[in-house]
Amino acid sequence: YRYETEKFDDAYAYLKKQIGAYGGYIASSDLTGNGSSTDYRTLYLTARIPAEKSDAFISEMGSLGTVVRQSESAEDVTLQYSDTESRIKSLKAEQESLNKLLEQADSLETIIALQDRLTEVRYELENYQSRIKLYDDLISYSTVDICLEEVNYTVEVDNGTFFSRVITGLERSIRD
């Protein structure tokens, strides 16, 4: 979502307050500009909002300023999640088998080979478990990317009709 505002500080404070109020957090933010009359500020912020509250949060964001652009997308991670769970299950089974073999091993060479493979399995298992945590986070939280631009005036976004575009263009030309 991209917003323009004449009251950047107020909009930024409101944005941070709403993210907290909805149980979300700021995943990343980047602020450019210094707010002078020639160097307006632009904030790029990624918020993570609990999935069940994301629609309400987005509705609240209309108070930030004029919505200039908005888009939404979704990603289905069901297949990746299922594949990762299957891989974890098979690695745990392999780990159990290796531990049983290690208990029965009688030569140093066999013990070393089994321990090497156990180390590899544990590493892979940790990697896949981290991936599951990432998928759980993706499922539990929605990502909302916000661009907040400071302007010295805002113009209502036209509704796409010819006359609306002409009026918007004239307003911008006169103000500029």
Short mmCIF file of C-alpha atoms in Angstrom, two decimals:
data_model
loop_
_atom_site.label_atom_id
_atom_site.label_comp_id
_atom_site.label_asym_id
_atom_site.label_seq_id
_atom_site.Cartn_x
_atom_site.Cartn_y
_atom_site.Cartn_z
CA TYR A 1 0.00 0.00 0.00
CA ARG A 2 1.28 3.44 -0.88
CA TYR A 3 0.03 6.55 0.92
CA GLU A 4 0.73 10.27 0.58
CA THR A 5 0.38 12.52 3.59
CA GLU A 6 0.95 16.14 4.52
CA LYS A 7 1.27 15.14 8.22
CA PHE A 8 4.08 12.61 8.06
CA ASP A 9 4.98 12.54 11.78
CA ASP A 10 1.36 12.04 12.84
CA ALA A 11 0.82 9.33 10.20
CA TYR A 12 4.01 7.50 11.22
CA ALA A 13 3.07 7.59 14.92
CA TYR A 14 -0.45 6.37 14.08
CA LEU A 15 0.95 3.54 11.95
CA LYS A 16 3.25 2.30 14.73
CA LYS A 17 0.42 2.53 17.27
CA GLN A 18 -1.97 0.55 15.06
CA ILE A 19 0.59 -2.18 14.36
CA GLY A 20 0.95 -2.71 18.11
CA ALA A 21 -2.79 -2.46 18.75
CA TYR A 22 -3.46 -5.24 16.26
CA GLY A 23 -0.83 -7.51 17.85
CA GLY A 24 1.62 -7.12 15.01
CA TYR A 25 5.23 -6.11 14.74
CA ILE A 26 7.49 -4.19 12.39
CA ALA A 27 9.59 -6.68 10.41
CA SER A 28 11.61 -3.97 8.67
CA SER A 29 11.56 -0.25 7.99
CA ASP A 30 13.57 2.23 5.98
CA LEU A 31 13.17 5.99 6.30
CA THR A 32 14.71 8.32 3.72
CA GLY A 33 14.75 12.11 3.55
CA ASN A 34 15.03 14.66 6.31
CA GLY A 35 11.65 16.40 6.11
CA SER A 36 12.92 19.73 4.77
CA SER A 37 10.92 21.60 2.16
CA THR A 38 13.14 20.13 -0.58
CA ASP A 39 13.82 16.67 0.89
CA TYR A 40 10.53 15.05 1.79
CA ARG A 41 10.54 11.84 3.80
CA THR A 42 9.55 8.42 2.53
CA LEU A 43 8.99 5.44 4.80
CA TYR A 44 9.10 1.87 3.53
CA LEU A 45 7.75 -0.41 6.24
CA THR A 46 6.93 -4.10 6.38
CA ALA A 47 4.46 -5.01 9.11
CA ARG A 48 3.52 -8.50 10.22
CA ILE A 49 -0.09 -8.59 11.41
CA PRO A 50 -1.94 -11.65 12.80
CA ALA A 51 -3.73 -13.14 9.78
CA GLU A 52 -7.19 -12.99 11.34
CA LYS A 53 -6.79 -9.24 12.02
CA SER A 54 -5.14 -8.16 8.77
CA ASP A 55 -8.32 -7.04 6.96
CA ALA A 56 -9.35 -4.85 9.89
CA PHE A 57 -5.82 -3.45 10.12
CA ILE A 58 -5.78 -2.56 6.42
CA SER A 59 -9.17 -0.84 6.77
CA GLU A 60 -7.72 1.32 9.55
CA MET A 61 -4.79 2.40 7.40
CA GLY A 62 -7.01 4.67 5.29
CA SER A 63 -6.41 7.25 8.04
CA LEU A 64 -2.71 7.47 7.11
CA GLY A 65 -3.34 9.68 4.11
CA THR A 66 -4.39 9.42 0.50
CA VAL A 67 -4.16 5.90 -0.86
CA VAL A 68 -2.16 6.19 -4.08
CA ARG A 69 -1.65 2.50 -4.80
CA GLN A 70 -2.70 -0.79 -3.30
CA SER A 71 -2.26 -4.41 -4.26
CA GLU A 72 -2.72 -7.75 -2.57
CA SER A 73 -1.30 -11.20 -3.15
CA ALA A 74 -1.35 -14.57 -1.46
CA GLU A 75 1.00 -17.53 -1.46
CA ASP A 76 -0.12 -21.10 -0.87
CA VAL A 77 2.57 -22.97 1.08
CA THR A 78 0.53 -26.12 1.64
CA LEU A 79 2.62 -28.32 -0.65
CA GLN A 80 5.96 -27.05 0.71
CA TYR A 81 4.69 -27.48 4.27
CA SER A 82 3.55 -31.04 3.62
CA ASP A 83 6.84 -31.96 1.88
CA THR A 84 8.85 -30.51 4.75
CA GLU A 85 6.81 -32.40 7.35
CA SER A 86 7.37 -35.65 5.41
CA ARG A 87 11.10 -35.00 5.22
CA ILE A 88 11.25 -34.35 8.98
CA LYS A 89 9.41 -37.61 9.65
CA SER A 90 11.81 -39.63 7.49
CA LEU A 91 14.88 -37.96 9.02
CA LYS A 92 13.64 -38.74 12.54
CA ALA A 93 13.14 -42.37 11.53
CA GLU A 94 16.66 -42.46 10.09
CA GLN A 95 18.04 -40.88 13.24
CA GLU A 96 16.39 -43.58 15.38
CA SER A 97 17.80 -46.33 13.16
CA LEU A 98 21.29 -44.83 13.27
CA ASN A 99 21.14 -44.57 17.08
CA LYS A 100 20.16 -48.26 17.34
CA LEU A 101 22.99 -49.24 15.00
CA LEU A 102 25.40 -47.10 17.01
CA GLU A 103 24.47 -49.00 20.19
CA GLN A 104 25.30 -52.29 18.46
CA ALA A 105 28.45 -51.12 16.63
CA ASP A 106 31.59 -52.96 17.62
CA SER A 107 34.33 -51.37 15.50
CA LEU A 108 35.74 -47.87 15.76
CA GLU A 109 35.42 -47.39 12.00
CA THR A 110 31.68 -48.20 12.10
CA ILE A 111 31.12 -45.92 15.11
CA ILE A 112 32.83 -42.99 13.36
CA ALA A 113 30.84 -43.53 10.15
CA LEU A 114 27.55 -43.72 12.07
CA GLN A 115 28.36 -40.60 14.09
CA ASP A 116 29.23 -38.71 10.89
CA ARG A 117 25.91 -39.66 9.34
CA LEU A 118 24.06 -38.80 12.58
CA THR A 119 25.63 -35.34 12.50
CA GLU A 120 24.43 -34.84 8.91
CA VAL A 121 20.92 -36.03 9.79
CA ARG A 122 20.73 -33.73 12.81
CA TYR A 123 21.83 -30.78 10.68
CA GLU A 124 19.22 -31.54 8.01
CA LEU A 125 16.56 -32.06 10.68
CA GLU A 126 17.30 -28.67 12.27
CA ASN A 127 17.17 -27.05 8.84
CA TYR A 128 13.75 -28.53 8.03
CA GLN A 129 12.40 -27.71 11.50
CA SER A 130 13.46 -24.08 10.98
CA ARG A 131 11.64 -24.11 7.67
CA ILE A 132 8.47 -25.37 9.39
CA LYS A 133 8.72 -22.50 11.89
CA LEU A 134 9.00 -20.08 8.98
CA TYR A 135 5.93 -21.58 7.31
CA ASP A 136 4.03 -21.39 10.62
CA ASP A 137 4.89 -17.71 10.82
CA LEU A 138 3.79 -17.17 7.21
CA ILE A 139 0.48 -18.85 7.99
CA SER A 140 -0.11 -17.04 11.29
CA TYR A 141 0.84 -13.54 10.13
CA SER A 142 0.06 -11.48 7.05
CA THR A 143 2.76 -9.30 5.56
CA VAL A 144 1.69 -5.72 4.87
CA ASP A 145 4.12 -3.55 2.90
CA ILE A 146 3.51 0.16 3.36
CA CYS A 147 5.09 3.11 1.63
CA LEU A 148 4.31 6.44 3.33
CA GLU A 149 5.39 9.51 1.38
CA GLU A 150 5.49 13.02 2.74
CA VAL A 151 4.08 15.62 0.35
CA ASN A 152 3.34 19.30 0.68
CA TYR A 153 -0.21 18.69 -0.53
CA THR A 154 -2.41 15.73 -1.36
CA VAL A 155 -4.72 15.38 -4.31
CA GLU A 156 -7.65 13.02 -4.31
CA VAL A 157 -6.98 10.03 -6.55
CA ASP A 158 -9.15 10.14 -9.64
CA ASN A 159 -11.76 7.46 -10.24
CA GLY A 160 -10.61 6.73 -13.78
CA THR A 161 -13.11 8.80 -15.74
CA PHE A 162 -11.82 11.25 -18.31
CA PHE A 163 -13.10 14.34 -16.49
CA SER A 164 -11.78 13.11 -13.16
CA ARG A 165 -8.29 12.65 -14.67
CA VAL A 166 -8.42 16.13 -16.22
CA ILE A 167 -9.43 17.72 -12.90
CA THR A 168 -6.74 15.80 -10.99
CA GLY A 169 -4.10 16.84 -13.56
CA LEU A 170 -5.17 20.48 -13.37
CA GLU A 171 -5.10 20.47 -9.56
CA ARG A 172 -1.57 19.04 -9.56
CA SER A 173 -0.39 21.51 -12.21
CA ILE A 174 -1.78 24.49 -10.32
CA ARG A 175 -0.28 23.37 -7.01
CA ASP A 176 3.11 22.63 -8.62
#
